[in-house]
Tab-separated table of N, CA and C in Angstrom:
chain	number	residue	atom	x	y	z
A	1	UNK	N	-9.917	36.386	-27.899
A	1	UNK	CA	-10.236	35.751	-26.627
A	1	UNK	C	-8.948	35.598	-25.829
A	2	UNK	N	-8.994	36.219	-24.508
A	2	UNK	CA	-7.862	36.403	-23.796
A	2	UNK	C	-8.210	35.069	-22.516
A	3	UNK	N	-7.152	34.529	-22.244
A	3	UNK	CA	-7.216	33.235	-20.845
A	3	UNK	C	-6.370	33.352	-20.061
A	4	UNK	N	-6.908	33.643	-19.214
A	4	UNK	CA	-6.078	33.498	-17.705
A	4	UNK	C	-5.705	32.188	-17.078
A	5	UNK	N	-4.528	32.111	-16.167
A	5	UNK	CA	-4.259	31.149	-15.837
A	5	UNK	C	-4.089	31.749	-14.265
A	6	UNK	N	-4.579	30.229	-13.467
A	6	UNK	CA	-4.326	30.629	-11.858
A	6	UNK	C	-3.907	29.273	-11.032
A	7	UNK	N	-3.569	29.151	-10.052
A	7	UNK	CA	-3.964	28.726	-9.035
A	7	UNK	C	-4.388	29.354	-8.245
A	8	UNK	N	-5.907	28.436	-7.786
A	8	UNK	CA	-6.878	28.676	-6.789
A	8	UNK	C	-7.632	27.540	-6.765
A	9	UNK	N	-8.471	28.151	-5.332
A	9	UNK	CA	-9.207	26.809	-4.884
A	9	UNK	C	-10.957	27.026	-5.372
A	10	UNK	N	-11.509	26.260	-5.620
A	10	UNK	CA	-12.783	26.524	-6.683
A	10	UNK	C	-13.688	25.915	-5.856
A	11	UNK	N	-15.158	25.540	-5.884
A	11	UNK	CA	-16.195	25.278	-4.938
A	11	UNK	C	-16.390	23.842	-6.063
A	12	UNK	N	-17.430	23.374	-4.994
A	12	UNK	CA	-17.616	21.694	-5.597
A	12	UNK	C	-18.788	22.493	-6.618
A	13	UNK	N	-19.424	23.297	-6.587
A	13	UNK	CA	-20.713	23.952	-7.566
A	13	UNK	C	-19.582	24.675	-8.683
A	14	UNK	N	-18.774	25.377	-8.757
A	14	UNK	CA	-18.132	25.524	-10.023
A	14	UNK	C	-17.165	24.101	-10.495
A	15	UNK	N	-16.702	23.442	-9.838
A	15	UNK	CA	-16.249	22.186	-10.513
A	15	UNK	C	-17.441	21.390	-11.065
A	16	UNK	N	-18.553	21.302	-10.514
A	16	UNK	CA	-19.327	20.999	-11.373
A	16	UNK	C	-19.747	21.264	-12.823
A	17	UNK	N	-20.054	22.837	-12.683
A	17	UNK	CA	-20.203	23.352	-13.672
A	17	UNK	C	-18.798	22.870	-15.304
A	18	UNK	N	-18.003	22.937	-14.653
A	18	UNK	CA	-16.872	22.629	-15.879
A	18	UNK	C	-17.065	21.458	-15.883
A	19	UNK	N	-17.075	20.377	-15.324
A	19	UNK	CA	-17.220	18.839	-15.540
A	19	UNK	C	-18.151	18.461	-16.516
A	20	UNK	N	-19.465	19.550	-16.097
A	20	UNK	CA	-20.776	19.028	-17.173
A	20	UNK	C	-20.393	19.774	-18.690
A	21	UNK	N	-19.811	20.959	-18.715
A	21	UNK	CA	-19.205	21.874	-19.814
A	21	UNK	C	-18.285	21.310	-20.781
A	22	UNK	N	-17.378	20.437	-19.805
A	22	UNK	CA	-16.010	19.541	-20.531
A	22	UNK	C	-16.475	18.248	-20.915
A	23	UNK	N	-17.475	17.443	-20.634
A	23	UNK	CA	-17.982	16.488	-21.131
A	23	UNK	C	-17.492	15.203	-20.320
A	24	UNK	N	-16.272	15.688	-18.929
A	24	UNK	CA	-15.682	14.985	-18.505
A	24	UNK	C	-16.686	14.542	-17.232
A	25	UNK	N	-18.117	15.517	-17.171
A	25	UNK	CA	-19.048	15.025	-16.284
A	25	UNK	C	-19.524	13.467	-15.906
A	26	UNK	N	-19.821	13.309	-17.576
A	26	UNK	CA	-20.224	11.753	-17.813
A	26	UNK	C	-18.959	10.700	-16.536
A	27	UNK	N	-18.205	10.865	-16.378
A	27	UNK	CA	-16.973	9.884	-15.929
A	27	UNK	C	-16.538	10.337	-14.321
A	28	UNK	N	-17.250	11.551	-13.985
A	28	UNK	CA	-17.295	11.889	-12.469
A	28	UNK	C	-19.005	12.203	-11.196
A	29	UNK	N	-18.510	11.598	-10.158
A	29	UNK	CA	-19.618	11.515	-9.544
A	29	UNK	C	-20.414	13.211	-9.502
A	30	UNK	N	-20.600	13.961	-10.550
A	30	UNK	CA	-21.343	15.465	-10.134
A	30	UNK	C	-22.742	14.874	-8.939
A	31	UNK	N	-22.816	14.179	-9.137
A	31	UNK	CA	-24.519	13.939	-8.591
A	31	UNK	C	-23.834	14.152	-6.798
A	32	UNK	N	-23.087	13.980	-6.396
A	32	UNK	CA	-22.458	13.799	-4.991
A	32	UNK	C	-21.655	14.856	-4.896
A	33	UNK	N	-22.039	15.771	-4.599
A	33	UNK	CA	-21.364	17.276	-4.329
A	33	UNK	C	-20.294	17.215	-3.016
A	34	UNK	N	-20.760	16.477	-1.828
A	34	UNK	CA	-20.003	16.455	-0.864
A	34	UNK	C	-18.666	15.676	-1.148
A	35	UNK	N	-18.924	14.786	-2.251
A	35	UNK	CA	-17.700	13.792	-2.501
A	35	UNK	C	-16.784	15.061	-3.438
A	36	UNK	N	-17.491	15.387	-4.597
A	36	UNK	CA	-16.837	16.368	-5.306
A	36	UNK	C	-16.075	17.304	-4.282
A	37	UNK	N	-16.531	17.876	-3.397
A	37	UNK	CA	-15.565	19.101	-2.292
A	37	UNK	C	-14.458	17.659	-1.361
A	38	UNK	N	-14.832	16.845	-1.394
A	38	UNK	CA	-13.932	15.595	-0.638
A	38	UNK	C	-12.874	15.756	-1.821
A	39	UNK	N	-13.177	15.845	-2.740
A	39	UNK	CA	-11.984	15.854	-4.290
A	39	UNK	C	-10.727	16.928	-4.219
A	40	UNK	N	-11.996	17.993	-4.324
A	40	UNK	CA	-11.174	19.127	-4.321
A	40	UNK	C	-10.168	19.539	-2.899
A	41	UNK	N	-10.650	18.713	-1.799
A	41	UNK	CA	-9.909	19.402	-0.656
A	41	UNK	C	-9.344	18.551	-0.345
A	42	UNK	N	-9.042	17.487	-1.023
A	42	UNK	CA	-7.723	16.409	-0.899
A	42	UNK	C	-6.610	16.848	-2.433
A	43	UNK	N	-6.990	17.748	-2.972
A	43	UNK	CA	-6.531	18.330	-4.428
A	43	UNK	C	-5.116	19.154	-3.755
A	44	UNK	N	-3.662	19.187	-4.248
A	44	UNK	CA	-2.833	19.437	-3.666
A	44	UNK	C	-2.927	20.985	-4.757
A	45	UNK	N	-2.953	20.518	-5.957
A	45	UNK	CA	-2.582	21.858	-6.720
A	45	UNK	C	-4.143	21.649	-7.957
A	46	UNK	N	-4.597	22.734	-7.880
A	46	UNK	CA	-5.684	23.538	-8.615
A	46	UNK	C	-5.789	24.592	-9.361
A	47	UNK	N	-5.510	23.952	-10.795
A	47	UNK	CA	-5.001	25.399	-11.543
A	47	UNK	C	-6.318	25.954	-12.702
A	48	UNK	N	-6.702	26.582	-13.113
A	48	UNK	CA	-7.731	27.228	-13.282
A	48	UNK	C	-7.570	27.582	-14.454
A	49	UNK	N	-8.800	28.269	-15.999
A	49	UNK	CA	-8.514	28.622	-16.602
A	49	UNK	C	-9.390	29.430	-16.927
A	50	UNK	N	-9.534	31.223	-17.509
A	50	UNK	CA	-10.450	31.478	-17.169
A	50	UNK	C	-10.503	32.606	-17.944
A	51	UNK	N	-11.616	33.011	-18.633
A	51	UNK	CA	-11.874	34.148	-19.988
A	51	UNK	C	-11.745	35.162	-19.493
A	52	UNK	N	-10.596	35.992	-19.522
A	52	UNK	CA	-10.564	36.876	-19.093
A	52	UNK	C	-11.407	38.453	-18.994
A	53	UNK	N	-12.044	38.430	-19.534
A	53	UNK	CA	-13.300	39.475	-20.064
A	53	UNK	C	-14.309	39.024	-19.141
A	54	UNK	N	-14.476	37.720	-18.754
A	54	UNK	CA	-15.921	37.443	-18.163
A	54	UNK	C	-15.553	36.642	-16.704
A	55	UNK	N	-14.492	36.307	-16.696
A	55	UNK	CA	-13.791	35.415	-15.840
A	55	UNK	C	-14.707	34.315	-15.378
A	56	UNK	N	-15.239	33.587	-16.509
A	56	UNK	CA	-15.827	32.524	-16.294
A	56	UNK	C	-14.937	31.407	-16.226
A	57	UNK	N	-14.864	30.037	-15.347
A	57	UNK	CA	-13.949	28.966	-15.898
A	57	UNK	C	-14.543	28.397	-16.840
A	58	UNK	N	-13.347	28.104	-17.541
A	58	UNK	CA	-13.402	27.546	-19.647
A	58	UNK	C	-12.536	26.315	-18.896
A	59	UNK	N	-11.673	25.785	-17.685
A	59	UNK	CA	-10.721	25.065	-17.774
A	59	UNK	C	-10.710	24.851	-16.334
A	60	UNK	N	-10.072	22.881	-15.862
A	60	UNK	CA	-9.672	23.151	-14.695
A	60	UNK	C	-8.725	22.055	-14.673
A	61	UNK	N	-7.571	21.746	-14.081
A	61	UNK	CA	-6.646	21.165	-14.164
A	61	UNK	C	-7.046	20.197	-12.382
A	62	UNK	N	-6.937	19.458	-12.038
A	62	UNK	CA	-6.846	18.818	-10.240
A	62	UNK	C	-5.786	17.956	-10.214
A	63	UNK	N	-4.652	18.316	-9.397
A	63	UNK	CA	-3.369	17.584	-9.411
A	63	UNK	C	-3.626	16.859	-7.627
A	64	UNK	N	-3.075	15.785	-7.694
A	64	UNK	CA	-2.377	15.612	-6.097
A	64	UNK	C	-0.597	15.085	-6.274
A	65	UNK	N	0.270	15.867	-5.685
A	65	UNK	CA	1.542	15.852	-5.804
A	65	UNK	C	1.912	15.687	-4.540
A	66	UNK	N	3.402	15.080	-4.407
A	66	UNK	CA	4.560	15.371	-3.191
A	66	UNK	C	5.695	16.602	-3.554
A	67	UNK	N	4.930	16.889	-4.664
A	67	UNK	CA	5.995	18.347	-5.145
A	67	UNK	C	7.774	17.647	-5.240
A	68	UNK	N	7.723	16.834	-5.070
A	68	UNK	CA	9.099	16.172	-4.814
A	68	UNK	C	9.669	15.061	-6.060
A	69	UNK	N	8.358	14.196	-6.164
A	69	UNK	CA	8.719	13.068	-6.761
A	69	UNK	C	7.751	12.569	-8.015
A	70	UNK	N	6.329	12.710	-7.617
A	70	UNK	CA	5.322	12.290	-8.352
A	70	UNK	C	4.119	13.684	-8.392
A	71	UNK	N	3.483	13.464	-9.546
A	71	UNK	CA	2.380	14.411	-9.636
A	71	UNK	C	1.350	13.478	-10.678
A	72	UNK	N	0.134	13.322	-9.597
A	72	UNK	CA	-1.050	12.616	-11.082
A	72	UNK	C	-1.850	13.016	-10.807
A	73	UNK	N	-2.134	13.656	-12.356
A	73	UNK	CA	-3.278	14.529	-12.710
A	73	UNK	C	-4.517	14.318	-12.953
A	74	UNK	N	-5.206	14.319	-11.670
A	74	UNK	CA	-6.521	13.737	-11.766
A	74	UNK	C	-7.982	13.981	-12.590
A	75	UNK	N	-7.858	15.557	-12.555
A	75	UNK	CA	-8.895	15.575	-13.416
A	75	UNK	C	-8.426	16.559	-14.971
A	76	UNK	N	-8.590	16.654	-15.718
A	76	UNK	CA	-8.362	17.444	-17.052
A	76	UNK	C	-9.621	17.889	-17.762
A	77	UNK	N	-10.227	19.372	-17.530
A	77	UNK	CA	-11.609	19.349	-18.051
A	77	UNK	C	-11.704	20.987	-18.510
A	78	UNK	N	-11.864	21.088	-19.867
A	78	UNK	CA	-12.011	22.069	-20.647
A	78	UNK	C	-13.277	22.297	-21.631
A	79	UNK	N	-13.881	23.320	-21.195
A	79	UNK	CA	-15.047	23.640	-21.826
A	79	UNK	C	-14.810	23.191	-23.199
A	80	UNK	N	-15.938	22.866	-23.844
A	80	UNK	CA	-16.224	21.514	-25.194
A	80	UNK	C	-15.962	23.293	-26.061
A	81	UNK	N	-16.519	24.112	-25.627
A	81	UNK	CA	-16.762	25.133	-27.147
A	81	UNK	C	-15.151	26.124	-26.886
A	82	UNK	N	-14.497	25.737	-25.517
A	82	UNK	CA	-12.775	25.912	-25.280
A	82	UNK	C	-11.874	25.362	-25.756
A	83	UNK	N	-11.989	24.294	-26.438
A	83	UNK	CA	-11.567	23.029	-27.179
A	83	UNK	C	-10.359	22.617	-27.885
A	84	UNK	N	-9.466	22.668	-27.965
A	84	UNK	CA	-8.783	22.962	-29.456
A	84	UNK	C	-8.457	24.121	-29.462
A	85	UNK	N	-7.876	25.026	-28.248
A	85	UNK	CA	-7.600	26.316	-28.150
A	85	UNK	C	-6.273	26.202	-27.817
A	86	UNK	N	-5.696	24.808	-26.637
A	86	UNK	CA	-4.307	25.187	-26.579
A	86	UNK	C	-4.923	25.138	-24.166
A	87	UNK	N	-6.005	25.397	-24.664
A	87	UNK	CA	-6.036	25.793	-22.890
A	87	UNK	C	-5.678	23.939	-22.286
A	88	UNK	N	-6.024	23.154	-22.646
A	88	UNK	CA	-5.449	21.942	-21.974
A	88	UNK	C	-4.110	21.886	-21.608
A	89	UNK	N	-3.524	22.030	-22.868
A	89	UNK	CA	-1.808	21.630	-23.206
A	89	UNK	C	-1.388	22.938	-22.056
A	90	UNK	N	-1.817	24.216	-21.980
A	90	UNK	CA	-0.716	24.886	-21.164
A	90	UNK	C	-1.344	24.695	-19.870
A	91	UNK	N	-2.647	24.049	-19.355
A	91	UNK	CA	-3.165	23.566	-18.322
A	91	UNK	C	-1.753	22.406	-17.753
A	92	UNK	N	-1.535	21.937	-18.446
A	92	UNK	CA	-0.558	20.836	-18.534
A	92	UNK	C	0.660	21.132	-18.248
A	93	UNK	N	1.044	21.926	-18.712
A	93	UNK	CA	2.416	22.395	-18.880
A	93	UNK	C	2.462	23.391	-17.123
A	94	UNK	N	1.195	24.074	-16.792
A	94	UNK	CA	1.848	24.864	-15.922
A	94	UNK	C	1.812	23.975	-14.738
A	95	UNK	N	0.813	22.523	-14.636
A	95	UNK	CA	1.049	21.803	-13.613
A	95	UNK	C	2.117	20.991	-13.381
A	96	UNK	N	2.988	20.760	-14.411
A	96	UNK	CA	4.204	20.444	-14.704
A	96	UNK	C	5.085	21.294	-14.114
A	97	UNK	N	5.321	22.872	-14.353
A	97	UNK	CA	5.735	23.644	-13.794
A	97	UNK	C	6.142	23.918	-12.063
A	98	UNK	N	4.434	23.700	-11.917
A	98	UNK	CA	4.295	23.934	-10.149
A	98	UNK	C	4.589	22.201	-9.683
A	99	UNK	N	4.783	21.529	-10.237
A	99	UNK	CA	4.721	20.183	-9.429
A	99	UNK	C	6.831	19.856	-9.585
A	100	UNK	N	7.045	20.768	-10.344
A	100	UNK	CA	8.999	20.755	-10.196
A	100	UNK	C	9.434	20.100	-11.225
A	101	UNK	N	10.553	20.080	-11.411
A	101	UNK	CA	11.588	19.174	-12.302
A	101	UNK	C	11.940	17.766	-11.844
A	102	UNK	N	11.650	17.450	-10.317
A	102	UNK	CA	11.788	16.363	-10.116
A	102	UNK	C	10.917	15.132	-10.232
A	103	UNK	N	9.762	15.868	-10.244
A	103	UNK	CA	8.472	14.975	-10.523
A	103	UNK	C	7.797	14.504	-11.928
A	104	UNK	N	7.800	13.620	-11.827
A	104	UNK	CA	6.891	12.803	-13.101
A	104	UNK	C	5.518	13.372	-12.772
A	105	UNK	N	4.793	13.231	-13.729
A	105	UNK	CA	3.623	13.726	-14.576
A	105	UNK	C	2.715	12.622	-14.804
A	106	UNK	N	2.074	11.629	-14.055
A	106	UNK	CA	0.934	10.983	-14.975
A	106	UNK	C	-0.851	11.052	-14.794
A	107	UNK	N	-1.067	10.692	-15.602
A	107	UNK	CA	-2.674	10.608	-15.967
A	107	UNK	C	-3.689	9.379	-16.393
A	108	UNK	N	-4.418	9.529	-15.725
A	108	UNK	CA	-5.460	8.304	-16.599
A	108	UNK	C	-6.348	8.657	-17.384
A	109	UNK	N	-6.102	8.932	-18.569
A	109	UNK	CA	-6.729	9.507	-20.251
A	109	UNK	C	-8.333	8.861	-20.153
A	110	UNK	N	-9.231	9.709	-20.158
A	110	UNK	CA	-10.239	9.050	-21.491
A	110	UNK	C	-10.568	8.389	-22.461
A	111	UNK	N	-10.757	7.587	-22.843
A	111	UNK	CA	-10.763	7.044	-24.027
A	111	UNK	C	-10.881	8.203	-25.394
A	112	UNK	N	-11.712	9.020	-25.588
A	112	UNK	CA	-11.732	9.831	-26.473
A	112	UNK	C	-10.579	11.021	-26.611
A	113	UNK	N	-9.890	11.099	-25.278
A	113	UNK	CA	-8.707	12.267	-24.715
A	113	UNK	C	-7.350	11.766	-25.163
A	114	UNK	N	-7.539	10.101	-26.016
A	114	UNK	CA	-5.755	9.660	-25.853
A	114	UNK	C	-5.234	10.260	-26.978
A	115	UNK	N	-5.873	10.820	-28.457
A	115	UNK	CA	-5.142	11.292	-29.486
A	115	UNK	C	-4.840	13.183	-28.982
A	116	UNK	N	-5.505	13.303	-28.042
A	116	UNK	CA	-5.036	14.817	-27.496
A	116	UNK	C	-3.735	14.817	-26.571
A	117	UNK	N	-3.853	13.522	-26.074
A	117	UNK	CA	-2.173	13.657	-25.191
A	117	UNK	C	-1.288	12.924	-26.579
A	118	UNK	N	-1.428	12.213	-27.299
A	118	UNK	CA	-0.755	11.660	-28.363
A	118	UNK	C	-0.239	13.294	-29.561
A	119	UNK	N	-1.276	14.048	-29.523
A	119	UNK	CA	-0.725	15.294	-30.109
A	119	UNK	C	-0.055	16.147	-30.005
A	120	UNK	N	-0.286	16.311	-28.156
A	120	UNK	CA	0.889	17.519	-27.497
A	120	UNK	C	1.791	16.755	-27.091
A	121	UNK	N	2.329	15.516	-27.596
A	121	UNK	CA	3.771	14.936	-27.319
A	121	UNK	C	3.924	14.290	-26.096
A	122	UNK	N	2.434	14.021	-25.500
A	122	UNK	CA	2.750	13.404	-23.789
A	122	UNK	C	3.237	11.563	-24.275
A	123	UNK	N	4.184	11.211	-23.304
A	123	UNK	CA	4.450	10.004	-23.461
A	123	UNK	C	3.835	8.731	-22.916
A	124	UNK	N	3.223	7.809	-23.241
A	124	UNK	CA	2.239	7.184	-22.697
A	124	UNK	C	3.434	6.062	-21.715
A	125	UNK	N	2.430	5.522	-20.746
A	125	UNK	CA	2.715	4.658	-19.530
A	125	UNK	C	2.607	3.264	-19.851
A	126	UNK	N	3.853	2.308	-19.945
A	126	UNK	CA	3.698	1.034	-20.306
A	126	UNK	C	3.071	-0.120	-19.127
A	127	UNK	N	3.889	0.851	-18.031
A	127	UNK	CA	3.861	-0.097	-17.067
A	127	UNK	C	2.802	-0.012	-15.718
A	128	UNK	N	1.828	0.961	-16.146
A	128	UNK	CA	0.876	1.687	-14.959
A	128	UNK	C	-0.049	0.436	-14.889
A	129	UNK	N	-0.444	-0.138	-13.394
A	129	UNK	CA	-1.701	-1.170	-13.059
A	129	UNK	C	-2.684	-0.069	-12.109
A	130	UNK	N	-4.066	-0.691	-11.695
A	130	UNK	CA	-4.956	0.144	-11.603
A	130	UNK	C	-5.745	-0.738	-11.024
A	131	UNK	N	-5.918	-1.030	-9.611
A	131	UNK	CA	-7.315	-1.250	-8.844
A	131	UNK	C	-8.461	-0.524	-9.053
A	132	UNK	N	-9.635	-0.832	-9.637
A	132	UNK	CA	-10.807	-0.170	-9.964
A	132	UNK	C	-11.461	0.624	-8.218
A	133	UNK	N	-12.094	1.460	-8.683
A	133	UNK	CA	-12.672	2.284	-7.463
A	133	UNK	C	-13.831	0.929	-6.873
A	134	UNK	N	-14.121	0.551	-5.837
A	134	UNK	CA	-15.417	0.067	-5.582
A	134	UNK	C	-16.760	0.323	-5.413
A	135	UNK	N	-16.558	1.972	-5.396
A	135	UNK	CA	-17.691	2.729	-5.297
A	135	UNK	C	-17.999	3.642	-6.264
């Protein structure tokens, strides 16, 4: 099994599709498609992951960055039967890449996702606070 990696910009109907695939559906509004394309087109960097034989997405990374200083990685969602392949961690690594050397890297984990950043060596946030969404 060969995986491609990209940046590109994806439709709120294929981000769907991986959200419900990655299991990360449960925790995002899919039911609101217009909000989902509100996501994606406030999304600074969109990196993609994708079987190369079928070029289906298995993976999708949604960053918003200043390319300068900060980068947080909003969504992290990899097909459930993609799993344990490695496609997260270099999902990770290449948004790291495109977001520079000057910028920090953070995320707000899953509950079930924290022994997967605890495995590929990500360093957790002591000091991050968090106003809940109201909607």
């Amino acid at each position: 099994m060969s995986i491609s990696y990209q940046v590109e910009t994806i439709t709120a109907h294929q981000f769907v599709d991986i959200l419900a695939r990655s299991g990360l559906g449960a925790r995002r509004p899919v039911e609101d498609l217009p909000r989902l394309q509100r996501m994606l087109d406030g999304a600074d960097l969109v990196i993609t992951a994708r079987e190369s034989a079928t070029g289906k997405i298995v993976g999708v990374a949604r960053s918003l960055t200043d390319w300068s200083y900060a980068c947080y990685l909003a969504d992290l969602a990899v097909d459930v039967s993609y799993q344990r392949k490695g496609i997260g961690a270099k999902m990770i690594e290449l948004t790291r890449e495109h977001a520079g050397d000057e910028s920090f890297c953070l995320l707000i984990s899953a509950p079930e996702a924290v022994d997967f950043y605890r495995a590929i060596g990500m360093p957790p946030a002591d000091r991050a606070f968090m106003y809940p969404r109201l909607k």
